[in-house]
Amino acid sequence: MYVRDTIAAVATAPGRGGIGIVRVSGPDAVSVATAVTGLVPEPRYATYCRFKSGDGETIDEGIALYFKGPDSFTGEDVLELQGHGGPVVLDMLLNSVLETGVRIAEPGEFTQRAFLNDKIDLAQAEAIADLIDSGTQLAARGAMRSLQGEFSRRISRLLTRVIELRIYVEAAIDFPEEEIDFLSDERIESQLREVKRTLRLILDEAHAGALLSEGASVVLVGKPNAGKSSLMNAMTGRETSIVTHIPGTTRDIVHESLQLDGIPLRMIDTAGIRESTDVVESEGVRRAVKAVQEADLVIALVDASLAPAERQADLAELDELLHGDAIVVFNKIDLLEPGQELPSRGLAVSVKTGEGMAPLKAALKRQLGVEAELEGGFTARTRHLNALSAALVAIEAGEAALVELAAGELLAEELSECQKALGRITGEFTADDLLGEIFSSFCIGK
């Protein structure tokens, strides 16, 4: 157990509520209970009591819960004082606790102590924040699976295989008298391929998990009056953007959040792309181009009702901006003349009638890398993807060192790099500055 000072914070959300909780963790939790409640609560039993200030005045009455370390969330002695949820009452109760000599907790410090005391690993700690911040039911269920250790167990099993492989290779290098010829041992090559295959599977699942926890930004871009705002409203299910028959209605960036089969998306409507002498509209176009550059995915809309030559010119101009990297959507197919054909490239949609919207949503999921349902997956973060990618690069380099160069020392070094990359996910190899960055994003009291 790490012995530190004692910390305290309000653990419930700001504002009025039926119940409010002040949480205390550290070696002085029992003395805090004695000072504020006049008694030492029996561990793991709800004890009704009065909460008092330093001068003996009753602040509130409620429940005291005491969890003796290491059998607590943080691994330390933990005290929870549950009273009424008025902000003034909670502030008075917290001040009474702080008067005993404890200090206010930093953001995420309770969870950080749980990690440092080996109650949870780093991936589980991040899952707590993901669970609190989850915007969809799928994200919440995925975060809970990560919190329960699903992601960590997958990483730990893979890490064990890498370590065993590394031990075998390094032993053969360090003890040549044992005459272990691992360079010609086909099992080593086979195990490397299996580790690589498993890494790719986990990386694919982690990509989907990152979508659940972090979502994706989808930018709508096109010429004026192509139907961007109408599509925005159709996707979000509400009139987020102004829609008129006048081209150039949208002059700024309009954001809205939505769910696509449980995937949280940030839909962004932009100003129509065109040359303009209007200062405001020109600024809107500049912001639209910037939004495209920062987007996870772009939907390029073209007015299908235009003459073929004009339609092709609009598409060519958008291609120049997007470098061909977008989902092309031909909107307003309800206005096409009978027998009029569209280019084979892209999707045909009528936002007005709803025709083609289902294939568009399916294309969005495919483009985001979600081929199947996300039910049953776990949440992940960008840093997890980076670590998994680094581990995969190391394994591939190690395989090349073995097969192409017969260089055992290089293989051992790459296996070491792979182990470090995987260890960063669960916190085995993690710099202190990264820990500070991760836990500072938590709310105070968690």
CSV table of C-alpha atoms in Angstrom, one decimal:
chain,number,residue,atom,x,y,z
A,1,MET,CA,0.0,0.0,0.0
A,2,TYR,CA,1.2,3.5,-0.8
A,3,VAL,CA,1.1,5.7,2.3
A,4,ARG,CA,0.2,9.3,1.5
A,5,ASP,CA,-1.7,12.2,2.9
A,6,THR,CA,-5.5,12.0,3.1
A,7,ILE,CA,-7.6,13.5,0.4
A,8,ALA,CA,-11.3,14.5,0.3
A,9,ALA,CA,-13.8,15.8,-2.3
A,10,VAL,CA,-17.4,16.0,-3.2
A,11,ALA,CA,-18.1,12.8,-5.2
A,12,THR,CA,-21.5,13.7,-6.6
A,13,ALA,CA,-22.2,16.0,-9.5
A,14,PRO,CA,-22.5,19.8,-8.9
A,15,GLY,CA,-26.0,21.1,-8.4
A,16,ARG,CA,-29.0,20.2,-6.2
A,17,GLY,CA,-30.0,16.5,-5.6
A,18,GLY,CA,-31.6,14.2,-3.2
A,19,ILE,CA,-28.2,12.8,-2.0
A,20,GLY,CA,-24.7,14.3,-1.9
A,21,ILE,CA,-21.5,12.4,-1.1
A,22,VAL,CA,-18.2,13.6,0.4
A,23,ARG,CA,-15.5,11.0,-0.2
A,24,VAL,CA,-12.3,10.7,2.0
A,25,SER,CA,-9.4,8.4,1.3
A,26,GLY,CA,-6.1,7.9,3.1
A,27,PRO,CA,-4.6,7.0,6.5
A,28,ASP,CA,-6.6,9.6,8.4
A,29,ALA,CA,-10.0,8.5,7.3
A,30,VAL,CA,-10.9,7.1,10.7
A,31,SER,CA,-9.9,10.2,12.5
A,32,VAL,CA,-12.0,12.3,10.1
A,33,ALA,CA,-15.0,10.0,10.9
A,34,THR,CA,-14.4,10.6,14.6
A,35,ALA,CA,-14.1,14.3,14.2
A,36,VAL,CA,-17.1,14.8,11.9
A,37,THR,CA,-19.5,12.1,13.2
A,38,GLY,CA,-18.3,11.5,16.7
A,39,LEU,CA,-17.9,7.7,16.1
A,40,VAL,CA,-16.0,5.1,14.1
A,41,PRO,CA,-18.4,3.4,11.7
A,42,GLU,CA,-18.2,-0.3,11.5
A,43,PRO,CA,-16.5,-1.3,8.2
A,44,ARG,CA,-19.0,-2.0,5.4
A,45,TYR,CA,-22.1,-1.1,7.4
A,46,ALA,CA,-24.2,1.9,6.8
A,47,THR,CA,-24.2,4.0,10.0
A,48,TYR,CA,-26.8,6.7,10.6
A,49,CYS,CA,-25.2,9.8,12.2
A,50,ARG,CA,-25.1,13.6,12.4
A,51,PHE,CA,-22.4,15.5,10.6
A,52,LYS,CA,-20.9,18.3,12.7
A,53,SER,CA,-18.6,21.2,12.1
A,54,GLY,CA,-15.4,21.9,14.1
A,55,ASP,CA,-17.3,23.9,16.7
A,56,GLY,CA,-19.8,21.1,17.2
A,57,GLU,CA,-22.7,22.6,15.2
A,58,THR,CA,-24.8,20.0,13.3
A,59,ILE,CA,-24.4,20.6,9.5
A,60,ASP,CA,-26.5,17.7,8.3
A,61,GLU,CA,-27.5,14.1,9.1
A,62,GLY,CA,-27.1,11.1,6.9
A,63,ILE,CA,-25.2,7.9,6.4
A,64,ALA,CA,-21.5,7.2,7.0
A,65,LEU,CA,-19.8,4.3,5.2
A,66,TYR,CA,-16.3,3.1,6.1
A,67,PHE,CA,-14.2,0.8,4.0
A,68,LYS,CA,-11.0,-0.4,5.6
A,69,GLY,CA,-8.0,-0.7,3.3
A,70,PRO,CA,-6.9,-2.6,1.3
A,71,ASP,CA,-10.5,-3.8,0.8
A,72,SER,CA,-11.7,-0.5,-0.8
A,73,PHE,CA,-11.8,1.1,-4.2
A,74,THR,CA,-8.5,3.0,-3.6
A,75,GLY,CA,-6.8,0.3,-1.6
A,76,GLU,CA,-6.7,2.8,1.4
A,77,ASP,CA,-9.0,3.5,4.2
A,78,VAL,CA,-12.1,5.2,2.6
A,79,LEU,CA,-14.9,7.1,4.3
A,80,GLU,CA,-18.1,8.2,2.5
A,81,LEU,CA,-20.4,10.7,4.1
A,82,GLN,CA,-23.8,10.6,2.4
A,83,GLY,CA,-26.1,13.6,3.2
A,84,HIS,CA,-28.5,15.8,1.4
A,85,GLY,CA,-27.5,17.0,-2.0
A,86,GLY,CA,-27.7,20.8,-1.7
A,87,PRO,CA,-24.5,22.5,-2.8
A,88,VAL,CA,-24.3,24.7,0.3
A,89,VAL,CA,-24.8,21.8,2.6
A,90,LEU,CA,-22.1,19.8,0.8
A,91,ASP,CA,-19.7,22.7,0.8
A,92,MET,CA,-20.2,23.1,4.6
A,93,LEU,CA,-19.6,19.3,5.1
A,94,LEU,CA,-16.5,19.3,2.9
A,95,ASN,CA,-15.1,22.3,4.8
A,96,SER,CA,-15.7,20.5,8.1
A,97,VAL,CA,-13.7,17.5,6.7
A,98,LEU,CA,-10.9,19.7,5.4
A,99,GLU,CA,-10.6,21.4,8.9
A,100,THR,CA,-9.4,18.1,10.2
A,101,GLY,CA,-6.2,18.5,8.2
A,102,VAL,CA,-6.9,16.6,5.0
A,103,ARG,CA,-6.5,18.2,1.6
A,104,ILE,CA,-8.8,18.6,-1.4
A,105,ALA,CA,-8.3,15.9,-4.0
A,106,GLU,CA,-7.0,16.6,-7.4
A,107,PRO,CA,-9.1,15.5,-10.5
A,108,GLY,CA,-9.0,11.7,-10.8
A,109,GLU,CA,-6.9,11.3,-7.7
A,110,PHE,CA,-9.1,8.6,-6.1
A,111,THR,CA,-8.9,6.5,-9.3
A,112,GLN,CA,-5.2,7.2,-9.6
A,113,ARG,CA,-4.6,5.8,-6.1
A,114,ALA,CA,-6.6,2.7,-7.0
A,115,PHE,CA,-4.2,2.3,-9.9
A,116,LEU,CA,-1.1,2.9,-7.9
A,117,ASN,CA,-2.3,0.5,-5.2
A,118,ASP,CA,-2.8,-2.3,-7.8
A,119,LYS,CA,-6.6,-2.3,-7.4
A,120,ILE,CA,-7.0,-1.7,-11.2
A,121,ASP,CA,-4.7,-1.4,-14.1
A,122,LEU,CA,-4.4,1.7,-16.3
A,123,ALA,CA,-6.8,0.5,-19.0
A,124,GLN,CA,-9.5,-0.2,-16.3
A,125,ALA,CA,-8.9,3.3,-14.8
A,126,GLU,CA,-9.5,4.9,-18.2
A,127,ALA,CA,-12.6,2.8,-18.6
A,128,ILE,CA,-14.0,4.4,-15.4
A,129,ALA,CA,-13.8,7.8,-17.1
A,130,ASP,CA,-15.2,6.4,-20.3
A,131,LEU,CA,-18.2,4.9,-18.4
A,132,ILE,CA,-18.9,8.3,-16.8
A,133,ASP,CA,-18.6,10.1,-20.1
A,134,SER,CA,-20.3,7.5,-22.3
A,135,GLY,CA,-22.9,9.0,-24.7
A,136,THR,CA,-24.5,5.8,-25.8
A,137,GLN,CA,-25.7,2.6,-24.3
A,138,LEU,CA,-23.2,0.6,-26.4
A,139,ALA,CA,-20.4,2.9,-25.1
A,140,ALA,CA,-21.5,2.4,-21.5
A,141,ARG,CA,-21.6,-1.4,-21.9
A,142,GLY,CA,-18.2,-1.4,-23.7
A,143,ALA,CA,-16.7,0.7,-20.9
A,144,MET,CA,-18.1,-1.6,-18.3
A,145,ARG,CA,-16.5,-4.6,-20.1
A,146,SER,CA,-13.2,-2.8,-20.1
A,147,LEU,CA,-13.6,-1.9,-16.4
A,148,GLN,CA,-14.3,-5.5,-15.7
A,149,GLY,CA,-10.9,-6.4,-17.3
A,150,GLU,CA,-11.9,-7.7,-20.7
A,151,PHE,CA,-9.5,-5.5,-22.7
A,152,SER,CA,-6.8,-6.0,-20.0
A,153,ARG,CA,-7.1,-9.7,-20.0
A,154,ARG,CA,-6.6,-9.8,-23.8
A,155,ILE,CA,-3.5,-7.7,-23.5
A,156,SER,CA,-2.1,-9.7,-20.6
A,157,ARG,CA,-2.5,-13.0,-22.4
A,158,LEU,CA,-0.7,-11.6,-25.4
A,159,LEU,CA,2.0,-10.0,-23.3
A,160,THR,CA,2.6,-13.4,-21.6
A,161,ARG,CA,3.2,-15.0,-25.0
A,162,VAL,CA,5.6,-12.2,-26.0
A,163,ILE,CA,7.5,-12.5,-22.7
A,164,GLU,CA,7.8,-16.3,-23.0
A,165,LEU,CA,9.1,-16.0,-26.6
A,166,ARG,CA,11.6,-13.3,-25.5
A,167,ILE,CA,12.9,-15.4,-22.7
A,168,TYR,CA,13.5,-18.3,-25.0
A,169,VAL,CA,15.3,-16.2,-27.6
A,170,GLU,CA,17.5,-14.3,-25.0
A,171,ALA,CA,18.3,-17.5,-23.2
A,172,ALA,CA,19.6,-19.0,-26.5
A,173,ILE,CA,21.7,-15.9,-27.1
A,174,ASP,CA,23.1,-15.7,-23.5
A,175,PHE,CA,23.8,-19.4,-23.1
A,176,PRO,CA,25.2,-20.6,-26.5
A,177,GLU,CA,26.7,-23.6,-24.9
A,178,GLU,CA,23.2,-25.0,-24.5
A,179,GLU,CA,23.2,-25.3,-28.3
A,180,ILE,CA,19.6,-24.0,-28.8
A,181,ASP,CA,19.4,-23.2,-32.5
A,182,PHE,CA,16.3,-21.0,-32.4
A,183,LEU,CA,17.2,-19.4,-35.7
A,184,SER,CA,16.2,-22.7,-37.5
A,185,ASP,CA,13.4,-23.5,-35.1
A,186,GLU,CA,10.2,-23.2,-37.1
A,187,ARG,CA,8.2,-22.9,-33.8
A,188,ILE,CA,9.6,-19.5,-33.2
A,189,GLU,CA,8.5,-18.3,-36.6
A,190,SER,CA,5.1,-19.9,-36.1
A,191,GLN,CA,4.7,-18.2,-32.7
A,192,LEU,CA,5.7,-14.8,-34.2
A,193,ARG,CA,3.0,-15.2,-36.9
A,194,GLU,CA,0.4,-16.1,-34.2
A,195,VAL,CA,1.3,-13.1,-32.1
A,196,LYS,CA,1.1,-10.9,-35.2
A,197,ARG,CA,-2.3,-12.4,-36.1
A,198,THR,CA,-3.7,-11.8,-32.5
A,199,LEU,CA,-2.3,-8.3,-32.4
A,200,ARG,CA,-4.1,-7.4,-35.6
A,201,LEU,CA,-7.4,-8.9,-34.3
A,202,ILE,CA,-7.1,-6.9,-31.0
A,203,LEU,CA,-6.2,-3.8,-33.0
A,204,ASP,CA,-9.3,-4.1,-35.2
A,205,GLU,CA,-11.5,-4.5,-32.1
A,206,ALA,CA,-9.7,-1.6,-30.4
A,207,HIS,CA,-10.4,0.6,-33.5
A,208,ALA,CA,-14.1,-0.1,-33.0
A,209,GLY,CA,-13.7,0.4,-29.2
A,210,ALA,CA,-12.1,3.8,-29.8
A,211,LEU,CA,-15.2,4.8,-31.8
A,212,LEU,CA,-17.4,3.9,-28.8
A,213,SER,CA,-15.4,5.9,-26.3
A,214,GLU,CA,-14.2,8.8,-28.5
A,215,GLY,CA,-16.7,8.9,-31.3
A,216,ALA,CA,-15.9,10.3,-34.8
A,217,SER,CA,-16.4,13.6,-36.5
A,218,VAL,CA,-18.2,13.6,-39.8
A,219,VAL,CA,-18.1,16.8,-42.0
A,220,LEU,CA,-20.6,17.6,-44.7
A,221,VAL,CA,-19.1,19.5,-47.6
A,222,GLY,CA,-20.4,20.5,-51.0
A,223,LYS,CA,-21.4,23.4,-53.2
A,224,PRO,CA,-24.2,25.8,-52.0
A,225,ASN,CA,-27.7,24.3,-52.1
A,226,ALA,CA,-26.4,20.7,-52.5
A,227,GLY,CA,-28.5,19.7,-49.5
A,228,LYS,CA,-25.9,19.6,-46.7
A,229,SER,CA,-28.1,21.2,-44.1
A,230,SER,CA,-31.1,19.0,-45.1
A,231,LEU,CA,-28.9,15.9,-44.6
A,232,MET,CA,-27.7,17.3,-41.3
A,233,ASN,CA,-31.3,17.6,-40.1
A,234,ALA,CA,-32.2,14.2,-41.4
A,235,MET,CA,-29.3,12.5,-39.7
A,236,THR,CA,-29.8,14.3,-36.3
A,237,GLY,CA,-33.6,14.1,-36.4
A,238,ARG,CA,-34.1,17.8,-35.6
A,239,GLU,CA,-33.8,21.1,-37.4
A,240,THR,CA,-30.2,21.9,-36.4
A,241,SER,CA,-29.3,23.8,-39.6
A,242,ILE,CA,-31.4,26.4,-41.4
A,243,VAL,CA,-32.8,25.1,-44.7
A,244,THR,CA,-34.0,27.4,-47.5
A,245,HIS,CA,-34.0,27.5,-51.3
A,246,ILE,CA,-31.5,30.3,-51.2
A,247,PRO,CA,-27.9,29.1,-51.8
A,248,GLY,CA,-25.3,29.9,-49.1
A,249,THR,CA,-27.7,29.9,-46.1
A,250,THR,CA,-25.1,28.2,-43.9
A,251,ARG,CA,-22.1,30.5,-43.3
A,252,ASP,CA,-20.5,29.1,-40.2
A,253,ILE,CA,-19.7,25.6,-38.8
A,254,VAL,CA,-22.8,23.9,-37.2
A,255,HIS,CA,-22.1,21.0,-34.8
A,256,GLU,CA,-24.6,18.4,-33.6
A,257,SER,CA,-24.1,15.0,-31.8
A,258,LEU,CA,-26.0,11.9,-32.8
A,259,GLN,CA,-25.9,8.1,-32.5
A,260,LEU,CA,-25.4,5.8,-35.5
A,261,ASP,CA,-26.3,2.3,-34.3
A,262,GLY,CA,-24.7,3.1,-31.0
A,263,ILE,CA,-21.6,4.9,-32.4
A,264,PRO,CA,-21.4,8.5,-31.1
A,265,LEU,CA,-20.8,10.9,-34.0
A,266,ARG,CA,-20.2,14.6,-34.2
A,267,MET,CA,-22.0,15.8,-37.4
A,268,ILE,CA,-20.6,19.1,-38.8
A,269,ASP,CA,-22.4,21.2,-41.4
A,270,THR,CA,-20.3,23.7,-43.3
A,271,ALA,CA,-20.7,26.6,-45.7
A,272,GLY,CA,-21.0,25.9,-49.3
A,273,ILE,CA,-17.7,25.7,-51.2
A,274,ARG,CA,-17.6,28.6,-53.7
A,275,GLU,CA,-15.8,31.8,-54.6
A,276,SER,CA,-17.4,34.8,-52.9
A,277,THR,CA,-16.8,38.5,-52.4
A,278,ASP,CA,-18.8,38.4,-49.2
A,279,VAL,CA,-16.4,38.6,-46.3
A,280,VAL,CA,-18.6,36.5,-44.0
A,281,GLU,CA,-19.2,33.8,-46.5
A,282,SER,CA,-15.5,33.7,-47.4
A,283,GLU,CA,-14.7,33.1,-43.8
A,284,GLY,CA,-17.3,30.4,-43.7
A,285,VAL,CA,-15.7,28.6,-46.6
A,286,ARG,CA,-12.2,28.9,-45.0
A,287,ARG,CA,-13.6,27.3,-41.9
A,288,ALA,CA,-15.3,24.6,-44.0
A,289,VAL,CA,-11.9,23.7,-45.6
A,290,LYS,CA,-10.3,23.6,-42.1
A,291,ALA,CA,-13.1,21.3,-40.8
A,292,VAL,CA,-12.5,18.9,-43.7
A,293,GLN,CA,-8.8,18.7,-42.9
A,294,GLU,CA,-9.5,17.8,-39.3
A,295,ALA,CA,-12.4,15.4,-39.9
A,296,ASP,CA,-12.4,11.7,-39.3
A,297,LEU,CA,-14.8,11.3,-42.3
A,298,VAL,CA,-16.1,13.5,-45.0
A,299,ILE,CA,-19.4,13.3,-46.9
A,300,ALA,CA,-19.2,15.2,-50.2
A,301,LEU,CA,-22.7,16.2,-51.5
A,302,VAL,CA,-23.4,16.9,-55.1
A,303,ASP,CA,-26.8,18.1,-56.4
A,304,ALA,CA,-28.0,15.2,-58.6
A,305,SER,CA,-30.6,17.4,-60.4
A,306,LEU,CA,-27.9,19.6,-62.1
A,307,ALA,CA,-27.0,19.2,-65.7
A,308,PRO,CA,-24.4,16.4,-66.2
A,309,ALA,CA,-21.6,18.8,-67.1
A,310,GLU,CA,-22.3,21.1,-64.1
A,311,ARG,CA,-22.6,18.1,-61.8
A,312,GLN,CA,-19.3,16.8,-63.0
A,313,ALA,CA,-17.6,20.2,-62.6
A,314,ASP,CA,-18.8,20.4,-58.9
A,315,LEU,CA,-17.6,16.8,-58.3
A,316,ALA,CA,-14.2,17.6,-59.8
A,317,GLU,CA,-13.8,20.8,-57.6
A,318,LEU,CA,-14.7,18.8,-54.5
A,319,ASP,CA,-12.2,16.0,-55.5
A,320,GLU,CA,-9.5,18.7,-55.7
A,321,LEU,CA,-10.3,19.7,-52.1
A,322,LEU,CA,-10.7,16.2,-50.7
A,323,HIS,CA,-8.1,14.4,-52.8
A,324,GLY,CA,-10.8,11.7,-53.5
A,325,ASP,CA,-11.0,10.7,-49.8
A,326,ALA,CA,-14.7,11.0,-49.0
A,327,ILE,CA,-18.1,9.4,-49.4
A,328,VAL,CA,-19.7,10.9,-52.4
A,329,VAL,CA,-23.4,11.4,-52.2
A,330,PHE,CA,-25.7,12.5,-55.1
A,331,ASN,CA,-28.6,14.2,-53.4
A,332,LYS,CA,-32.0,15.2,-54.8
A,333,ILE,CA,-32.5,12.1,-56.9
A,334,ASP,CA,-36.3,12.7,-56.5
A,335,LEU,CA,-35.8,15.6,-59.0
A,336,LEU,CA,-34.2,13.5,-61.7
A,337,GLU,CA,-35.9,13.1,-65.0
A,338,PRO,CA,-37.0,9.5,-65.9
A,339,GLY,CA,-34.1,7.7,-67.5
A,340,GLN,CA,-31.5,10.2,-66.3
A,341,GLU,CA,-28.5,8.3,-65.0
A,342,LEU,CA,-25.9,9.2,-62.4
A,343,PRO,CA,-22.2,8.3,-62.3
A,344,SER,CA,-21.5,4.8,-61.0
A,345,ARG,CA,-19.3,6.4,-58.3
A,346,GLY,CA,-21.1,7.4,-55.1
A,347,LEU,CA,-24.4,6.9,-53.5
A,348,ALA,CA,-27.8,8.1,-54.7
A,349,VAL,CA,-29.9,9.7,-52.0
A,350,SER,CA,-33.0,11.8,-51.6
A,351,VAL,CA,-32.9,13.5,-48.2
A,352,LYS,CA,-36.4,14.8,-48.8
A,353,THR,CA,-38.0,11.3,-49.4
A,354,GLY,CA,-35.5,9.2,-47.3
A,355,GLU,CA,-34.6,7.1,-50.3
A,356,GLY,CA,-31.0,5.8,-50.1
A,357,MET,CA,-30.5,6.9,-46.4
A,358,ALA,CA,-30.0,3.3,-45.2
A,359,PRO,CA,-27.2,2.5,-47.7
A,360,LEU,CA,-25.6,5.9,-46.7
A,361,LYS,CA,-25.6,4.9,-43.0
A,362,ALA,CA,-24.2,1.5,-43.9
A,363,ALA,CA,-21.4,3.2,-45.9
A,364,LEU,CA,-20.6,5.5,-43.0
A,365,LYS,CA,-20.1,2.4,-40.7
A,366,ARG,CA,-17.9,0.7,-43.3
A,367,GLN,CA,-15.8,3.8,-43.8
A,368,LEU,CA,-15.4,4.1,-40.0
A,369,GLY,CA,-14.1,0.5,-40.0
A,370,VAL,CA,-17.1,-1.0,-38.3
A,371,GLU,CA,-18.1,-4.0,-40.4
A,372,ALA,CA,-20.2,-5.8,-37.7
A,373,GLU,CA,-22.2,-4.8,-34.7
A,374,LEU,CA,-20.3,-3.4,-31.8
A,375,GLU,CA,-22.3,-5.2,-29.2
A,376,GLY,CA,-20.0,-7.3,-27.0
A,377,GLY,CA,-16.9,-5.1,-27.6
A,378,PHE,CA,-14.8,-3.1,-25.2
A,379,THR,CA,-13.9,0.6,-25.2
A,380,ALA,CA,-10.4,1.8,-26.2
A,381,ARG,CA,-8.6,5.1,-26.7
A,382,THR,CA,-6.3,6.6,-29.2
A,383,ARG,CA,-3.2,5.9,-27.0
A,384,HIS,CA,-4.2,2.2,-26.9
A,385,LEU,CA,-4.3,2.2,-30.8
A,386,ASN,CA,-0.9,3.8,-30.9
A,387,ALA,CA,0.6,1.3,-28.5
A,388,LEU,CA,-0.9,-1.7,-30.3
A,389,SER,CA,0.3,-0.3,-33.7
A,390,ALA,CA,3.8,0.1,-32.2
A,391,ALA,CA,3.7,-3.5,-30.9
A,392,LEU,CA,2.6,-4.7,-34.3
A,393,VAL,CA,5.5,-2.8,-36.0
A,394,ALA,CA,8.0,-4.4,-33.6
A,395,ILE,CA,6.7,-7.9,-34.2
A,396,GLU,CA,6.8,-7.5,-37.9
A,397,ALA,CA,10.4,-6.1,-37.7
A,398,GLY,CA,11.3,-9.0,-35.4
A,399,GLU,CA,9.9,-11.5,-37.9
A,400,ALA,CA,11.9,-9.9,-40.7
A,401,ALA,CA,15.1,-10.0,-38.5
A,402,LEU,CA,14.6,-13.7,-38.0
A,403,VAL,CA,13.5,-14.8,-41.5
A,404,GLU,CA,15.5,-12.4,-43.7
A,405,LEU,CA,18.6,-11.6,-41.6
A,406,ALA,CA,18.9,-14.5,-39.2
A,407,ALA,CA,19.7,-11.9,-36.6
A,408,GLY,CA,18.7,-13.2,-33.2
A,409,GLU,CA,19.9,-10.1,-31.3
A,410,LEU,CA,17.6,-7.9,-33.4
A,411,LEU,CA,14.7,-10.3,-32.8
A,412,ALA,CA,15.2,-10.1,-29.1
A,413,GLU,CA,15.3,-6.3,-29.2
A,414,GLU,CA,12.1,-6.1,-31.2
A,415,LEU,CA,10.4,-8.5,-28.8
A,416,SER,CA,11.5,-6.1,-26.0
A,417,GLU,CA,10.0,-3.2,-27.8
A,418,CYS,CA,6.7,-5.1,-28.3
A,419,GLN,CA,6.6,-5.9,-24.6
A,420,LYS,CA,7.1,-2.3,-23.7
A,421,ALA,CA,4.4,-1.1,-26.1
A,422,LEU,CA,1.8,-3.6,-24.7
A,423,GLY,CA,2.8,-2.8,-21.2
A,424,ARG,CA,2.0,0.9,-21.7
A,425,ILE,CA,-1.7,-0.1,-22.2
A,426,THR,CA,-2.1,-1.6,-18.8
A,427,GLY,CA,0.4,0.8,-17.1
A,428,GLU,CA,3.4,-1.6,-16.6
A,429,PHE,CA,5.6,0.8,-18.6
A,430,THR,CA,4.1,4.3,-18.3
A,431,ALA,CA,5.8,7.7,-17.8
A,432,ASP,CA,4.6,9.8,-14.9
A,433,ASP,CA,3.7,12.7,-17.2
A,434,LEU,CA,1.3,10.4,-19.1
A,435,LEU,CA,-0.3,9.4,-15.8
A,436,GLY,CA,-0.8,13.0,-14.9
A,437,GLU,CA,-2.3,13.7,-18.3
A,438,ILE,CA,-4.7,10.8,-18.1
A,439,PHE,CA,-6.0,11.3,-14.6
A,440,SER,CA,-6.3,15.1,-14.9
A,441,SER,CA,-9.1,14.5,-17.4
A,442,PHE,CA,-11.2,12.9,-14.7
A,443,CYS,CA,-13.8,14.8,-12.7
A,444,ILE,CA,-12.9,15.8,-9.1
A,445,GLY,CA,-14.2,13.2,-6.6
A,446,LYS,CA,-13.5,10.2,-8.9
